[in-house]
Amino acid sequence: MRTGPRGLVRGAARALAGHGRRSDRVELTERLRARERQQAVVSALGQSALASRDTRAVLDEAVRAVATTLDLCIVNLVERRPDGSQVFAATYGWDRRPGDPAPAAGGPATQVIRGGEPLLVRSTEALPAPARATMDALGIRSSAAVVVAGDDGPWGALVSHSSSPDAFGPDDLHFLQSVANVVAAVVARARVEHELQLRATHDALTGLPGRELLRERLNAALAAQAGPVGLLLLDLNGFKDVNDSLGHHVGDDVLRQVAPRLRTPLDPRDTVARLGGDEFAVCLAAPRSREELRDLTGRVSDVLHGTYETPFGPVSLGGSVGAALAPDHGLDAHTLLRHADQAMYRAKRESTGWAVYDPRLDEDPTTRLRAVNELRAAIAQGQIRLAYQPVVHLATGTVRSVEALARWTSPTRGPQSPADFVALAERSGLIGDLTDEILRLACEQAARWLTAGRGLAVAVNLPGSVLAQHGYARRLAQRLEQAGVPTRLLHVEVTETTLVSEAAVTTLRHLVDLGMRVLVDDFGTGYSSLGRLKQLPVQTLKIDRSFITGLAEDRADLAIVRAVVALADELGLDVVAEGVETRQVADALVALGVPRAQGYLYAPPLPAAELEARLDAWPSSRTAMTEIG
Ligand code: C2E
Ligand code: CA
Ligand code: CA
């Protein structure tokens, strides 16, 4: 029963028009007023539900609003737990706290949760004895209850009690249901938020903490100063062969076997994390001496070495382990990670299985300096190129925008990963220059396409540190103007982390005012509160690849994407999926109502000329051109 409050008012007005007698009219006017009041309460509740980050506060507000609007003695939100038990989620007029058990036997909550239909209890006599005793003791004479819907089946019930007999009419039930619907939306959002947070901090494949959480634990251990803090970094030798020859499902199986092995020589307080691919880390929380660390590193290397079970029979793998110890090898997480990494590479290079960091063997200050100088020269000499990847409208095949991705082939070291050289630029202060160069190229290309009648919008990845620069919005607008590119043809991709910076958000606000479009990149991997999005200058959520690539098989991913789509809808935001590699995933996206997608299925990032050739051969590219032209 999801009758909206607006429908209620219209219904009453129609009834009013049809009634001639004066007393009827007075009564109907009264009802109409009451409904309008109720409608205002529901919409105010809906507003604070959207704005608030605090689920419990909204639930408290909901029960209070029901009690004051209908003048009731007790109003409860009862939640059904997965084990079937019931607890209070919010109460008004009764001194029960959230989480306290809610009396189950035969009460209104139990009845609506079981039956699914709204319930009117005109007098407590209709109830089974135990429930009646409780109600009588509380002075309750009549009750009404409605279901709060959940993902699969009822989440719980909204139960209202009056000290007068037969106090609830059908209008009141409508009102209660509208409030329950707002509560259902709030609860659903809180669940997605929780799920996203878990996913942001934990690796989906193994359930282990991810890089950020490891860093957090490492920092906490360092801050506690309980003694030395050890860090191990390791990867599997030969893993890539398994993945390539037996398939990534088998690879995944192998990865899941790593953590249990690692745990055998470790202390339960140590944190095992997966950093990505076949790379794992261990933060050793228990104090350890240098000797103990050496000993443990060797044992970890031993347990990694051996056979792993696969459906094709056992495969033999080994690993390389690098270790670093605070305070000897560094005082902060960043330095320790780097030094453990250098030790790991030495272990790999020298095939020793493991190594503890040693500055004499591992430190090569010239390497990084050389890389920075090379990158600086590359920017200055125009070695940076852009590749463009189309964003495809799933229903029509139309391409209206492309993402620009930086490419660099070093004359001495060959093609470099953009993730690496962008990070290097961030660390070495070159990010401003690099981003300027990328924007220059992107604007030139956008102008060329505009002149050629293609009018493709170009999305550029802008780091938070650049957006936070004072006056950046104005400089960007000038650049577009000089290039002759209308602002609507520049899209800006930012990460959730960027949205935490006030200065960057201010710039984004200007950019949106100027007509640019802002996308939240890698959506779902950060910590952002979904409620806060409404206040932020963003128009599109770009759902991270990690939720998309396995979408066709993974129910958890499916649930998340479905919830993100619903939320985006609620907030008036657009959605794009990235990392679409198969037809099955594309079909799943269409079924979920995701309008646009990007991924290898359609095209990899390509040089401009190659992209143009693809678009010309594309079935619906002509529509795209005329639509924008
Ligand atoms: P991103 O912004 O999330 O870019 C998308 C990445 O996904 C690109 O990797 C792209 O090649 C890749 N990709 C596209 N379709 C698929 C697919 O179907 N499956 C898979 N597995 N991957 C797909 P790329 O080019 O290596 O860039 C990696 C990251 O480096 C980018 O992630 C972005 O964070 C950064 N980056 C790249 N270019 C720039 C740039 O111009 N400026 C800045 N600030 N960062 C950049
Ligand atoms: Ca991006
Ligand atoms: Ca992305």
XYZ file of C-alpha atoms and ligand atoms in Angstrom:
677
model
C 0.000 0.000 0.000
C 1.977 2.990 -1.184
C -0.659 5.668 -1.657
C 1.166 8.990 -1.715
C -0.137 11.814 0.465
C -0.859 13.930 -2.578
C -3.280 11.268 -3.804
C -5.027 11.441 -0.454
C -5.712 15.133 -0.691
C -6.991 14.830 -4.206
C -9.331 12.030 -3.094
C -10.732 14.120 -0.275
C -11.284 17.130 -2.515
C -13.192 14.991 -4.963
C -15.346 13.647 -2.126
C -15.931 17.201 -0.928
C -17.152 18.340 -4.326
C -19.732 15.572 -4.393
C -21.264 16.314 -1.016
C -24.090 18.787 -0.651
C -25.153 18.705 2.990
C -23.603 21.360 5.172
C -22.632 19.142 8.103
C -20.991 16.691 5.702
C -19.144 19.542 4.164
C -17.835 20.726 7.518
C -16.694 17.237 8.352
C -14.987 16.862 5.004
C -13.277 20.220 5.343
C -11.935 19.010 8.672
C -10.675 15.814 7.115
C -9.094 17.708 4.293
C -7.255 19.948 6.749
C -6.073 16.968 8.748
C -4.772 15.359 5.582
C -2.933 18.457 4.561
C -1.279 18.587 7.973
C -0.289 14.960 7.640
C 1.051 15.554 4.168
C 3.203 18.410 5.450
C 4.569 16.172 8.211
C 5.465 13.430 5.724
C 7.196 15.798 3.356
C 9.164 17.456 6.202
C 10.246 14.019 7.329
C 11.241 13.137 3.776
C 13.365 16.293 3.623
C 15.273 15.568 6.803
C 15.668 11.955 5.703
C 17.488 13.177 2.594
C 19.605 15.725 4.414
C 20.569 13.781 7.531
C 23.507 11.410 7.890
C 22.120 10.100 11.151
C 19.626 7.280 10.612
C 18.728 6.966 14.288
C 17.836 10.669 14.512
C 15.486 10.352 11.524
C 13.780 7.314 13.054
C 13.346 9.208 16.334
C 11.896 12.113 14.395
C 9.493 9.757 12.619
C 7.968 8.297 15.797
C 7.771 11.731 17.399
C 6.090 13.196 14.317
C 3.485 10.413 14.258
C 2.773 10.798 17.986
C 2.314 14.558 17.871
C 0.341 14.609 14.607
C -2.152 11.955 15.705
C -1.931 12.797 19.440
C -0.885 9.313 20.542
C 0.598 7.983 23.784
C 3.081 5.493 22.362
C 4.631 5.048 18.893
C 7.277 2.423 18.139
C 9.395 1.360 15.251
C 10.040 -2.355 15.603
C 12.764 -4.021 13.576
C 12.760 -7.676 12.641
C 16.215 -9.238 12.992
C 17.416 -11.907 10.536
C 16.946 -14.559 13.277
C 13.254 -13.619 13.520
C 13.514 -11.791 16.837
C 12.195 -8.246 17.182
C 13.876 -5.193 18.674
C 12.912 -1.555 19.064
C 14.550 0.775 16.553
C 12.899 3.924 17.958
C 10.235 4.580 20.560
C 8.118 7.510 21.625
C 6.329 7.584 24.981
C 7.873 4.369 26.246
C 11.198 4.094 28.010
C 12.657 1.449 25.724
C 16.011 1.983 24.047
C 16.980 1.129 20.480
C 18.113 -2.500 20.439
C 15.941 -3.541 23.408
C 13.915 -6.671 22.670
C 10.366 -5.927 21.551
C 7.641 -8.188 22.979
C 6.769 -10.564 20.176
C 3.924 -12.857 21.134
C 0.850 -11.913 19.156
C 1.261 -8.108 19.384
C 0.439 -5.766 16.507
C 4.077 -5.639 15.316
C 4.277 -9.411 14.983
C 0.922 -9.549 13.258
C 1.710 -6.986 10.542
C 5.204 -8.293 9.984
C 3.779 -11.765 9.469
C 0.692 -10.753 7.503
C 2.137 -7.867 5.531
C -1.160 -5.927 5.690
C -1.934 -2.816 7.756
C -3.621 -3.635 11.038
C -6.270 -1.811 13.060
C -6.823 -2.929 16.658
C -10.043 -1.195 17.681
C -9.895 -2.584 21.189
C -7.244 -4.578 23.032
C -9.778 -7.323 23.668
C -9.108 -8.545 20.149
C -5.521 -9.431 21.123
C -4.111 -12.653 22.573
C -3.727 -12.619 26.372
C 0.004 -11.821 26.801
C -0.113 -8.913 24.338
C -3.337 -7.640 25.905
C -1.801 -7.678 29.390
C 1.157 -5.570 28.231
C -1.105 -3.072 26.477
C -3.538 -2.795 29.371
C -0.667 -2.150 31.745
C 0.435 0.729 29.505
C -3.062 2.198 29.288
C -3.400 1.422 25.588
C -6.960 1.107 24.268
C -6.499 0.877 20.499
C -3.640 0.511 18.015
C -2.700 0.720 14.376
C 0.328 -0.843 12.717
C 1.808 -0.858 9.220
C 4.718 -2.655 7.605
C 8.037 -0.958 6.934
C 9.211 -2.608 3.736
C 12.718 -4.034 3.425
C 14.846 -5.582 0.690
C 13.427 -9.063 0.945
C 10.281 -9.005 3.041
C 9.358 -6.581 5.814
C 12.133 -4.708 7.602
C 9.778 -4.172 10.533
C 6.686 -2.314 11.624
C 5.517 1.117 12.624
C 3.156 0.634 15.576
C 0.993 3.385 17.067
C -1.002 3.206 20.261
C -3.760 5.428 21.573
C -5.227 5.727 25.060
C -8.680 6.113 23.471
C -10.648 3.188 22.054
C -11.123 2.967 18.295
C -8.921 6.017 17.694
C -7.688 5.213 14.177
C -9.470 5.718 10.880
C -8.462 4.793 7.320
C -6.892 8.228 6.781
C -4.615 7.599 9.738
C -3.527 4.302 8.269
C -2.648 6.084 5.019
C -0.619 8.580 6.986
C 1.182 5.861 8.948
C 1.983 4.052 5.716
C 3.450 7.214 4.171
C 5.690 7.671 7.211
C 6.625 3.984 7.066
C 7.619 4.445 3.413
C 9.970 7.278 4.327
C 11.431 5.106 7.080
C 11.889 2.252 4.596
C 13.843 4.555 2.278
C 16.053 5.782 5.129
C 16.758 2.278 6.339
C 17.553 1.066 2.829
C 19.958 3.929 2.329
C 21.697 3.272 5.644
C 22.174 -0.345 4.641
C 23.753 0.570 1.314
C 25.960 3.093 3.039
C 27.139 0.452 5.469
C 27.732 -2.016 2.648
C 29.682 0.542 0.630
C 31.800 1.367 3.633
C 32.616 -2.284 4.135
C 33.506 -2.527 0.486
C 35.613 0.605 0.655
C 37.646 -0.784 3.515
C 37.619 -4.483 2.683
C 38.604 -6.477 -0.340
C 35.525 -8.068 -1.888
C 37.224 -11.289 -2.963
C 38.865 -12.309 0.297
C 36.988 -10.184 2.838
C 40.383 -8.965 4.069
C 41.029 -5.311 4.927
C 42.181 -3.278 1.930
C 45.012 -0.802 1.543
C 43.354 2.085 3.359
C 42.392 0.051 6.382
C 45.900 -1.419 6.522
C 47.322 2.087 6.503
C 44.937 3.044 9.294
C 45.924 0.046 11.428
C 49.587 0.711 10.740
C 49.233 4.330 11.810
C 47.347 3.285 14.933
C 50.080 0.797 15.832
C 52.740 3.452 15.219
C 50.867 5.991 17.340
C 50.432 3.498 20.199
C 54.236 3.306 20.596
C 53.983 0.002 22.383
C 57.280 -1.064 20.860
C 58.586 -1.870 17.406
C 55.979 -2.207 14.631
C 56.642 -4.604 11.793
C 55.261 -4.619 8.280
C 55.412 -7.451 5.766
C 54.643 -7.068 2.093
C 54.370 -10.078 -0.143
C 53.283 -11.292 -3.514
C 52.977 -14.680 -5.120
C 55.518 -15.881 -7.627
C 53.919 -17.561 -10.595
C 50.427 -16.297 -9.863
C 50.089 -14.562 -13.197
C 50.666 -17.855 -15.008
C 47.884 -19.520 -13.032
C 45.527 -16.660 -13.800
C 46.407 -16.592 -17.490
C 46.398 -20.322 -18.124
C 43.648 -21.570 -15.797
C 41.398 -18.538 -15.747
C 40.716 -15.864 -13.187
C 38.199 -17.984 -11.260
C 41.008 -20.376 -10.448
C 43.244 -17.404 -9.678
C 40.596 -16.139 -7.250
C 40.482 -19.547 -5.543
C 44.220 -19.418 -5.050
C 44.074 -15.895 -3.624
C 41.488 -17.023 -1.092
C 43.889 -19.691 0.153
C 46.636 -17.202 0.926
C 45.285 -15.552 4.086
C 44.607 -18.786 6.020
C 48.160 -19.910 5.264
C 49.627 -16.600 6.319
C 47.784 -16.745 9.608
C 49.488 -19.911 10.844
C 52.757 -18.279 11.962
C 51.077 -14.980 12.963
C 49.560 -13.570 16.116
C 45.756 -13.133 16.045
C 46.200 -9.376 16.589
C 48.190 -8.975 13.357
C 46.292 -7.535 10.385
C 46.433 -9.423 7.090
C 45.384 -7.180 4.192
C 45.071 -7.584 0.445
C 46.467 -4.631 -1.461
C 45.276 -5.733 -4.891
C 46.180 -8.404 -7.433
C 48.361 -10.975 -5.738
C 49.833 -8.472 -3.294
C 49.232 -8.904 0.423
C 50.504 -7.152 3.539
C 50.696 -7.930 7.221
C 50.787 -5.288 9.904
C 52.401 -6.892 12.916
C 50.624 -5.425 15.901
C 52.475 -7.401 18.542
C 55.879 -5.897 19.427
C 58.710 -7.726 17.749
C 62.460 -7.400 17.807
C 64.613 -7.334 14.721
C 65.534 -11.012 15.244
C 61.927 -12.033 15.705
C 61.007 -10.132 12.555
C 63.660 -11.952 10.514
C 62.513 -15.250 11.865
C 58.851 -14.521 11.169
C 59.519 -13.220 7.659
C 61.281 -16.466 6.839
C 58.403 -18.514 8.207
C 55.830 -16.519 6.233
C 57.867 -17.162 3.109
C 57.881 -20.886 3.980
C 54.101 -21.160 4.417
C 53.500 -19.328 1.135
C 55.659 -21.827 -0.669
C 53.875 -25.019 -1.656
C 50.878 -26.393 -3.486
C 47.514 -24.661 -3.795
C 44.356 -26.611 -4.568
C 42.510 -25.865 -7.821
C 39.756 -27.684 -9.745
C 42.489 -28.663 -12.235
C 44.632 -30.220 -9.537
C 47.274 -28.741 -7.248
C 49.558 -25.969 -8.523
C 52.859 -25.049 -6.933
C 53.562 -21.466 -6.071
C 55.975 -19.481 -4.006
C 56.118 -15.957 -2.741
C 58.467 -13.051 -2.108
C 58.251 -11.370 1.264
C 59.752 -8.011 2.202
C 59.818 -6.694 5.751
C 60.383 -3.328 7.408
C 60.390 -2.404 11.064
C 59.565 0.846 12.843
C 61.323 2.782 14.253
C 64.523 1.396 12.645
C 63.352 1.583 9.010
C 60.907 4.459 9.134
C 58.491 6.252 11.418
C 55.411 6.559 9.218
C 53.217 4.211 7.215
C 54.283 5.624 3.853
C 57.991 5.092 4.469
C 57.503 1.631 5.935
C 55.400 0.542 2.954
C 57.998 1.830 0.542
C 60.862 0.143 2.366
C 59.042 -3.170 2.716
C 58.333 -2.916 -1.009
C 62.006 -2.374 -1.793
C 62.937 -5.347 0.368
C 60.316 -7.472 -1.410
C 61.767 -6.554 -4.780
C 65.222 -7.525 -3.642
C 63.844 -10.872 -2.428
C 62.304 -11.360 -5.858
C 65.345 -10.167 -7.802
C 67.699 -12.388 -5.861
C 65.200 -15.269 -5.568
C 65.791 -15.521 -1.834
C 62.090 -15.783 -0.937
C 62.319 -13.063 1.666
C 64.348 -10.027 2.745
C 64.326 -7.500 5.554
C 64.846 -3.920 4.474
C 68.468 -2.817 4.485
C 69.238 0.773 3.508
C 72.641 -0.184 2.101
C 71.112 -2.685 -0.301
C 67.712 -1.178 -1.046
C 67.974 2.565 -1.034
C 68.691 4.125 -4.371
C 67.896 7.821 -4.082
C 68.907 8.441 -7.660
C 66.202 6.234 -9.163
C 63.271 8.312 -7.997
C 65.013 11.579 -8.776
C 65.709 10.355 -12.272
C 62.061 9.361 -12.740
C 60.887 12.793 -11.587
C 63.287 14.574 -13.936
C 62.214 12.402 -16.812
C 58.557 13.124 -16.146
C 59.236 16.851 -15.908
C 60.982 16.739 -19.281
C 58.181 14.634 -20.751
C 55.618 17.274 -19.811
C 57.751 20.104 -21.139
C 58.601 18.324 -24.395
C 55.081 17.228 -25.215
C 55.554 13.495 -24.670
C 52.243 13.230 -22.838
C 49.421 11.989 -25.081
C 45.761 11.450 -24.468
C 43.696 8.383 -25.209
C 39.922 8.698 -25.397
C 37.378 6.146 -24.272
C 33.728 6.551 -25.318
C 30.832 6.610 -22.876
C 27.997 4.753 -24.578
C 24.268 5.263 -24.134
C 23.101 1.688 -23.690
C 19.637 1.990 -25.199
C 20.676 3.776 -28.394
C 24.407 3.182 -28.746
C 24.905 6.931 -28.894
C 28.251 8.399 -27.866
C 28.136 11.942 -26.602
C 31.174 12.050 -24.380
C 34.581 10.462 -24.038
C 36.978 10.201 -21.116
C 40.491 11.520 -21.692
C 43.177 9.319 -20.146
C 46.832 10.291 -20.008
C 49.465 8.188 -21.763
C 53.226 8.424 -21.549
C 55.889 6.358 -23.221
C 59.248 7.101 -21.674
C 62.067 7.118 -24.236
C 64.223 5.035 -21.898
C 61.710 2.929 -19.939
C 58.860 2.405 -22.392
C 55.115 2.844 -21.720
C 54.346 3.941 -18.167
C 51.177 3.221 -16.230
C 49.152 6.418 -15.765
C 48.291 5.367 -12.215
C 52.051 5.374 -11.484
C 53.126 8.571 -13.207
C 50.112 10.526 -11.960
C 50.990 9.392 -8.418
C 54.632 10.339 -9.004
C 53.519 13.774 -10.209
C 51.380 14.180 -7.077
C 54.281 13.317 -4.784
C 56.842 15.460 -6.576
C 54.846 18.645 -7.126
C 54.503 18.135 -10.884
C 50.764 17.471 -10.772
C 49.820 21.071 -11.600
C 51.969 21.082 -14.739
C 50.849 17.616 -15.766
C 47.176 18.496 -15.361
C 47.658 21.749 -17.304
C 49.196 19.812 -20.140
C 46.373 17.243 -20.106
C 43.784 20.018 -20.158
C 45.556 21.785 -22.991
C 45.453 18.622 -25.086
C 41.852 17.827 -24.118
C 40.659 21.338 -25.008
C 42.465 21.288 -28.347
C 40.843 17.989 -29.178
C 37.384 19.083 -28.045
C 37.726 22.185 -30.248
C 38.807 20.055 -33.224
C 35.834 17.753 -32.800
C 33.505 20.700 -32.464
C 34.785 22.187 -35.714
C 34.439 18.828 -37.432
C 30.806 18.709 -36.355
C 31.192 15.999 -33.743
C 30.724 18.057 -30.616
C 31.881 15.315 -28.275
C 32.187 16.297 -24.627
C 35.550 15.407 -23.082
C 35.810 14.231 -19.485
C 39.063 15.025 -17.731
C 40.270 13.578 -14.434
C 41.091 16.462 -12.111
C 42.977 15.753 -8.877
C 41.760 17.363 -5.658
C 45.080 19.111 -5.085
C 44.678 20.963 -8.389
C 41.013 21.864 -7.852
C 41.837 23.248 -4.417
C 44.123 25.916 -5.945
C 42.863 29.411 -5.433
C 41.170 30.858 -8.504
C 41.268 27.582 -10.377
C 37.721 27.788 -11.740
C 38.460 31.108 -13.416
C 41.686 29.830 -14.980
C 39.920 26.765 -16.310
C 37.118 28.866 -17.777
C 39.685 31.106 -19.508
C 41.437 28.121 -20.966
C 38.177 26.839 -22.434
C 37.343 30.219 -23.845
C 40.756 30.596 -25.485
C 40.370 27.159 -27.029
C 36.859 28.006 -28.208
C 35.275 25.151 -26.276
C 31.833 25.725 -24.714
C 31.792 24.822 -21.021
C 29.148 22.146 -21.546
C 31.717 20.138 -23.515
C 34.042 19.760 -20.542
C 33.214 17.135 -17.938
C 35.225 16.914 -14.770
C 35.882 13.608 -12.992
C 36.721 13.785 -9.316
C 37.086 11.115 -6.659
C 35.070 10.923 -3.461
C 38.179 11.959 -1.528
C 38.264 15.228 -3.446
C 34.739 16.002 -2.258
C 35.995 16.156 1.321
C 38.089 19.245 0.573
C 36.173 22.482 1.064
C 38.416 24.396 -1.331
C 37.980 21.812 -4.097
C 34.207 21.749 -3.599
C 34.103 25.543 -3.915
C 35.912 25.309 -7.257
C 33.538 22.570 -8.411
C 30.569 24.726 -7.497
C 31.924 27.455 -9.784
C 32.554 24.982 -12.564
C 28.978 23.719 -12.361
C 27.673 27.296 -12.358
C 29.705 27.877 -15.511
C 28.001 24.927 -17.180
C 30.500 22.122 -16.722
C 29.392 18.693 -15.591
C 30.956 17.012 -12.552
C 31.194 13.232 -12.197
C 32.131 11.315 -9.067
C 34.715 8.826 -10.320
C 35.242 5.372 -8.786
C 31.977 5.824 -6.913
C 31.602 3.350 -4.081
C 35.276 3.044 -3.186
C 35.448 6.078 -0.903
C 33.881 6.840 2.398
C 31.418 9.444 1.236
C 28.070 9.694 2.931
C 25.383 9.223 0.354
C 23.155 11.770 2.063
C 25.789 14.444 1.641
C 25.787 14.098 -2.148
C 22.655 16.171 -2.321
C 24.528 19.219 -1.087
C 27.493 18.703 -3.391
C 28.023 20.125 -6.870
C 27.914 16.797 -8.709
C 25.620 15.510 -11.451
C 26.795 12.015 -12.202
C 27.917 8.978 -10.252
C 30.394 6.830 -12.105
C 30.112 3.447 -10.449
C 33.522 1.934 -9.851
C 34.716 -0.933 -12.040
C 35.050 -3.230 -9.038
C 31.253 -3.379 -8.756
C 30.683 -3.713 -12.490
C 33.133 -6.181 -13.974
C 31.647 -9.214 -12.163
C 28.109 -7.862 -12.045
C 26.546 -10.654 -14.045
C 27.614 -13.293 -11.486
C 27.864 -11.434 -8.209
C 24.657 -10.936 -6.219
C 26.281 -8.546 -3.755
C 27.480 -6.325 -6.620
C 24.044 -6.482 -8.172
C 22.407 -5.367 -4.931
C 24.823 -2.483 -4.549
C 24.411 -1.248 -8.104
C 20.631 -1.524 -7.792
C 20.717 0.519 -4.594
C 23.051 3.125 -6.085
C 20.708 3.525 -9.045
C 17.728 3.981 -6.709
C 19.618 6.482 -4.622
C 20.825 8.425 -7.649
C 17.248 8.559 -8.816
C 16.126 9.895 -5.468
C 18.834 12.558 -5.551
C 18.282 13.459 -9.194
C 21.746 12.263 -10.233
C 22.830 10.547 -13.417
C 24.650 7.179 -13.377
C 27.432 5.742 -15.544
C 29.009 2.303 -15.180
C 32.696 1.820 -15.927
C 34.613 -1.354 -16.688
C 31.978 -3.117 -18.809
C 33.773 -5.999 -20.488
C 31.010 -8.424 -21.455
C 27.602 -8.418 -23.099
C 26.132 -10.112 -19.975
C 27.196 -7.190 -17.817
C 25.784 -4.713 -20.326
C 22.448 -6.573 -20.276
C 22.418 -6.602 -16.480
C 23.015 -2.844 -16.499
C 20.118 -2.252 -18.851
C 17.890 -4.354 -16.585
C 18.994 -2.269 -13.613
C 18.172 0.953 -15.430
C 21.758 2.215 -15.802
C 21.627 4.469 -18.858
C 25.299 4.793 -19.817
C 28.451 2.723 -19.688
C 32.114 2.670 -20.560
C 34.418 -0.282 -21.005
C 36.449 -2.591 -23.203
C 33.233 -4.136 -24.561
C 32.643 -0.932 -26.516
C 36.160 0.401 -26.947
C 39.416 0.702 -25.006
C 40.937 4.159 -24.573
C 42.129 5.065 -28.103
C 44.071 7.826 -29.838
C 41.676 10.460 -31.231
C 42.001 9.359 -34.857
C 41.306 5.714 -34.047
C 38.341 6.679 -31.928
C 36.928 8.710 -34.835
C 37.261 5.719 -37.146
C 35.422 3.558 -34.610
C 32.674 6.088 -34.172
C 32.180 6.322 -37.915
C 31.777 2.559 -38.126
C 29.539 2.566 -35.035
C 25.906 1.666 -35.823
C 24.398 4.773 -34.305
C 27.267 7.217 -34.475
C 25.400 9.372 -36.978
C 22.660 10.001 -34.435
C 25.360 11.043 -32.028
C 26.781 13.558 -34.437
C 23.540 15.124 -35.481
C 22.267 15.194 -31.926
C 25.139 17.283 -30.743
C 26.308 19.022 -33.898
P 40.125 5.949 -13.961
O 39.891 7.419 -14.028
O 39.152 5.131 -13.147
O 40.184 5.448 -15.452
C 39.589 4.304 -15.920
C 40.630 3.235 -16.089
O 39.922 2.023 -16.408
C 41.582 3.478 -17.246
O 42.832 2.924 -16.875
C 40.961 2.652 -18.349
O 41.884 2.259 -19.335
C 40.461 1.473 -17.583
N 39.379 0.763 -18.255
C 38.503 1.238 -19.163
N 37.613 0.298 -19.533
C 37.927 -0.818 -18.847
C 37.372 -2.142 -18.788
O 36.391 -2.475 -19.455
N 37.965 -3.019 -17.928
C 39.048 -2.677 -17.172
N 39.573 -3.594 -16.373
N 39.582 -1.441 -17.192
C 39.033 -0.514 -18.017
P 44.150 3.767 -17.083
O 44.104 4.528 -18.328
O 45.275 2.823 -16.828
O 44.077 4.811 -15.896
C 44.179 4.397 -14.585
C 43.973 5.534 -13.640
O 45.004 6.518 -13.771
C 42.673 6.305 -13.910
O 41.585 5.633 -13.362
C 43.000 7.612 -13.230
O 42.839 7.484 -11.834
C 44.472 7.791 -13.530
N 44.572 8.650 -14.716
C 44.601 8.296 -16.009
N 44.685 9.393 -16.798
C 44.669 10.450 -15.977
C 44.706 11.857 -16.172
O 44.720 12.365 -17.299
N 44.708 12.658 -15.073
C 44.648 12.129 -13.806
N 44.637 12.961 -12.771
N 44.588 10.810 -13.591
C 44.601 9.976 -14.655
Ca 38.145 8.592 -14.495
Ca 37.086 5.306 -12.538
